[in-house]
CSV table of C-alpha atoms in Angstrom, one decimal:
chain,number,residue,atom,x,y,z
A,27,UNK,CA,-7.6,171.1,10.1
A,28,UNK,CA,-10.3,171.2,12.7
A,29,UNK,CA,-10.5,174.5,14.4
A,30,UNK,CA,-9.3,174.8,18.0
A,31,UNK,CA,-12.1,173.3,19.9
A,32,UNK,CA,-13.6,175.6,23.2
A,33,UNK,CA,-13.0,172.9,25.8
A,34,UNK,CA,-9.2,173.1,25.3
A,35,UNK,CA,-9.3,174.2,29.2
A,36,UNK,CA,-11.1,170.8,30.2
A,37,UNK,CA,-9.7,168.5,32.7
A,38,UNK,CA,-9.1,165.6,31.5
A,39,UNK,CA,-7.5,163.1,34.4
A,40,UNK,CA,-5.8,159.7,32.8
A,41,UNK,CA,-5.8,157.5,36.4
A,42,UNK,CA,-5.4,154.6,34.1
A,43,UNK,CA,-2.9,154.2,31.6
A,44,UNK,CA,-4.6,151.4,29.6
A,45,UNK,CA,-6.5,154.3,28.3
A,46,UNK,CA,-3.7,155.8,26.6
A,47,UNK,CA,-3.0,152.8,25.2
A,48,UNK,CA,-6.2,152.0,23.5
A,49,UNK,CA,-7.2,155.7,22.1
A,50,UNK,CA,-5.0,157.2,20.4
A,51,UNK,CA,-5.2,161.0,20.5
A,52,UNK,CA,-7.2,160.8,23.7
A,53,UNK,CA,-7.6,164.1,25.0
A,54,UNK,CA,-8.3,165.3,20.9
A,55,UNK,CA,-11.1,162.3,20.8
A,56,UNK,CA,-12.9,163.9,24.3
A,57,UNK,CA,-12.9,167.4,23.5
A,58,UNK,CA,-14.8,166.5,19.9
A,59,UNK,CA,-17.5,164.5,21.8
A,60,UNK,CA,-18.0,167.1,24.1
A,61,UNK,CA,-17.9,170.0,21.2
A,62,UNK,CA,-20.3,168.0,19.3
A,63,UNK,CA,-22.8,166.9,22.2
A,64,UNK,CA,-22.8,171.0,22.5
A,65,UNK,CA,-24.4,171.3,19.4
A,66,UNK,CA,-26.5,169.0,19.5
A,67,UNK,CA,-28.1,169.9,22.6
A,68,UNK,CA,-26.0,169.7,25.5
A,69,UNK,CA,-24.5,172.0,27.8
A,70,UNK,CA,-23.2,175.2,25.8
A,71,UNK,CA,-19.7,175.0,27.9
A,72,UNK,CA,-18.7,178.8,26.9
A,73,UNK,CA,-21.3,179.7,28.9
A,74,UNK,CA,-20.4,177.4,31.7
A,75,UNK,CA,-17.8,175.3,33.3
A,76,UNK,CA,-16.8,172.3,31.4
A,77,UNK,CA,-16.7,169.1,32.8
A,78,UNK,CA,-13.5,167.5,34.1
A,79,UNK,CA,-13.0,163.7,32.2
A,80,UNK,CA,-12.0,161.0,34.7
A,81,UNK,CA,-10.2,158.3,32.7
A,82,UNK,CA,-9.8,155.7,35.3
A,83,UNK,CA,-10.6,151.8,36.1
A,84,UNK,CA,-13.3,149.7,37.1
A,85,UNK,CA,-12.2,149.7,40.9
A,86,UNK,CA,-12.5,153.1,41.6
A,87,UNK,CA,-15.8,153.4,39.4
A,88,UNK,CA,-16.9,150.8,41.5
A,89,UNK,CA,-16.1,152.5,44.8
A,90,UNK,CA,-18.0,155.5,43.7
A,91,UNK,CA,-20.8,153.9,42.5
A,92,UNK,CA,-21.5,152.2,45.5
A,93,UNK,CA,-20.9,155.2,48.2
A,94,UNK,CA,-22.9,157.8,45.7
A,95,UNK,CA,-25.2,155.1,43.9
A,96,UNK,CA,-25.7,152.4,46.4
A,97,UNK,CA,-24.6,150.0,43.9
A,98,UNK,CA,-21.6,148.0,44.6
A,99,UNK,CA,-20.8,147.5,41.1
A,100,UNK,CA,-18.5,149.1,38.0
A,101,UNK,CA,-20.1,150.8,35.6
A,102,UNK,CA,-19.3,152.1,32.5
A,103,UNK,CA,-19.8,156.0,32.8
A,104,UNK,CA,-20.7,158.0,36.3
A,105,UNK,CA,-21.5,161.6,36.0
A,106,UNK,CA,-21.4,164.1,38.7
A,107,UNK,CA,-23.2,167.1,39.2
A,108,UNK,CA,-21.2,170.7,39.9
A,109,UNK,CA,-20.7,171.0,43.5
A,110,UNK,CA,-20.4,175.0,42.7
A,111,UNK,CA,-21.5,177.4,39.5
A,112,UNK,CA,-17.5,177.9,39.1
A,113,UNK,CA,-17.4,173.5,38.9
A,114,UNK,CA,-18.5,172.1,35.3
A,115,UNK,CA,-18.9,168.4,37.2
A,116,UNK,CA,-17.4,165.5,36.5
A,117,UNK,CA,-17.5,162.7,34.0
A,118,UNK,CA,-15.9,159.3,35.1
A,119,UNK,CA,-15.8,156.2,33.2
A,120,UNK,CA,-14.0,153.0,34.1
A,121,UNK,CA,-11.3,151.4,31.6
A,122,UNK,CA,-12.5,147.3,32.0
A,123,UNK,CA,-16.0,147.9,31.5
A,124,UNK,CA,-16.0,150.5,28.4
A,125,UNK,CA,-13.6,147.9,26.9
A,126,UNK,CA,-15.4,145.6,27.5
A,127,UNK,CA,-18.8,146.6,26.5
A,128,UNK,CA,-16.9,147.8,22.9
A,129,UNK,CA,-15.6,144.9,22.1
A,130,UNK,CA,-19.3,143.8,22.5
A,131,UNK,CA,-20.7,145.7,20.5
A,132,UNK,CA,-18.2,145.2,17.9
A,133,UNK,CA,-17.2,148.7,18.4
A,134,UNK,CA,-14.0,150.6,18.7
A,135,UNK,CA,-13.2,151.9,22.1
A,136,UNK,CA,-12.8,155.7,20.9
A,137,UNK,CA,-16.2,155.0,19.6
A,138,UNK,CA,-17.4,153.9,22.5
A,139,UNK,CA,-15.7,156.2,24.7
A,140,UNK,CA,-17.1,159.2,22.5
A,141,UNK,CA,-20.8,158.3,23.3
A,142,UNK,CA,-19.9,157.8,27.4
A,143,UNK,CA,-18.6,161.5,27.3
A,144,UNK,CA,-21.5,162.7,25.2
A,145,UNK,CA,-24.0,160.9,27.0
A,146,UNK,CA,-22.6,162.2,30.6
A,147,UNK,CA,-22.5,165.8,29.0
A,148,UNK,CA,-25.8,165.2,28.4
A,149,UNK,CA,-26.5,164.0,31.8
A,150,UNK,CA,-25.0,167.8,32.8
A,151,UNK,CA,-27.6,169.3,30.2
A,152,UNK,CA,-30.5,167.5,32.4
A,153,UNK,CA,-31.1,164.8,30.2
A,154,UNK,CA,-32.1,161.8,31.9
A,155,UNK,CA,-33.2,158.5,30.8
A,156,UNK,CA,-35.5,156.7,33.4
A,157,UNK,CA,-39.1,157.2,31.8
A,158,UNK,CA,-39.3,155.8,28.5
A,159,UNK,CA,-39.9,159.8,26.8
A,160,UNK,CA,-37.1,160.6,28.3
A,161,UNK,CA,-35.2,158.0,27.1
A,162,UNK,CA,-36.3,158.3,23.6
A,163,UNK,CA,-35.5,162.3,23.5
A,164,UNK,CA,-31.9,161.3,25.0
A,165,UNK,CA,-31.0,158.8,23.0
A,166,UNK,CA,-32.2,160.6,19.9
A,167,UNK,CA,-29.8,163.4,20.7
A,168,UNK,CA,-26.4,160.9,21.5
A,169,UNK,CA,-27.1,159.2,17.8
A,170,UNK,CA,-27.5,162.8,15.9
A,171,UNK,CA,-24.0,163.2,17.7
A,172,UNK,CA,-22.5,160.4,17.1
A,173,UNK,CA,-23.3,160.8,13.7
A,174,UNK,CA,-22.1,164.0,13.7
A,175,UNK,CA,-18.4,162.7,14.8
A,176,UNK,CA,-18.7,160.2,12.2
A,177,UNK,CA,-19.9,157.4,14.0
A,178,UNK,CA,-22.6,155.1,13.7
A,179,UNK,CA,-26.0,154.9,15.9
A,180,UNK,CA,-25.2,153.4,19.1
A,181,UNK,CA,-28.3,152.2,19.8
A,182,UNK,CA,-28.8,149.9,16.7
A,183,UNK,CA,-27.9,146.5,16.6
A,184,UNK,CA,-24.0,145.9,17.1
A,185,UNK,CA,-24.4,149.3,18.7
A,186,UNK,CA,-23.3,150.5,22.6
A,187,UNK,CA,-25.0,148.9,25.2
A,188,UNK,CA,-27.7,150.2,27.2
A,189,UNK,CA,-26.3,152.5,29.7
């Protein structure tokens, strides 16, 4: 039995019940990622707010992304800076889309789903992935974790797609 995990207090908001559907043990599967992407570099989140998980649909991704990002577009995973040191920020990722891009990738959606959380923890830690160094170092960190939780590299071939 795995021990209790420190981000039993995170929110995690299910706006879309397809998500339910297609993971079972949901909430179990987020708190791992996010336990794992704090050993592997990412926010430490018993020293600070964890992140609340958005489970929701392409629509409202694609609302947000175009009145925060200018794109008028879903995406796959949004992350959200704290608005206040007592806010951990917010991860949201949109159902269609990460179902979508597992199912091209030959992947399972938990799979998936587990590197969208890490990689937006990540995002919280100040990882970004615009320059190609950056890139590298982030990417290098979401496939030790992923490993970690059992999974394969996402960014081989058959792997996630490019995010």
């Amino acid at each position: 039995m795995e021990p209790p995990s420190r981000h039993a207090g995170t929110d995690i908001i299910i706006e879309d019940a397809r998500w339910r559907a297609s993971v079972s043990d949901l909430e179990r599967t987020i708190r791992r990622a996010l336990t794992a992407s704090t050993r592997q570099g990412g926010p430490d989140f018993s020293q600070v707010p964890a992140p609340s998980i958005v489970l929701s649909a392409d629509r409202v991704v694609k609302r947000l992304n175009a009145r925060f990002r200018g794109r008028n577009k879903p995406t796959n995973v949004l992350t959200f800076e704290p608005l206040s040191p007592l806010h951990g920020g917010d991860i949201v990722l949109g159902f269609e889309t990460v179902t979508r891009e597992a199912q091209a990738a030959g992947r399972s959606v938990r799979a998936h789903l587990s590197h969208l959380v890490v990689h937006g923890a990540l995002h919280l830690a100040g990882y970004d992935h615009h320059h190609p160094g950056e890139a590298r170092e982030m990417e290098s960190v979401e496939t030790r974790t992923m490993r970690s939780l059992g999974f394969a590299d996402p960014w081989r071939q058959g792997g996630s797609v490019r995010i």
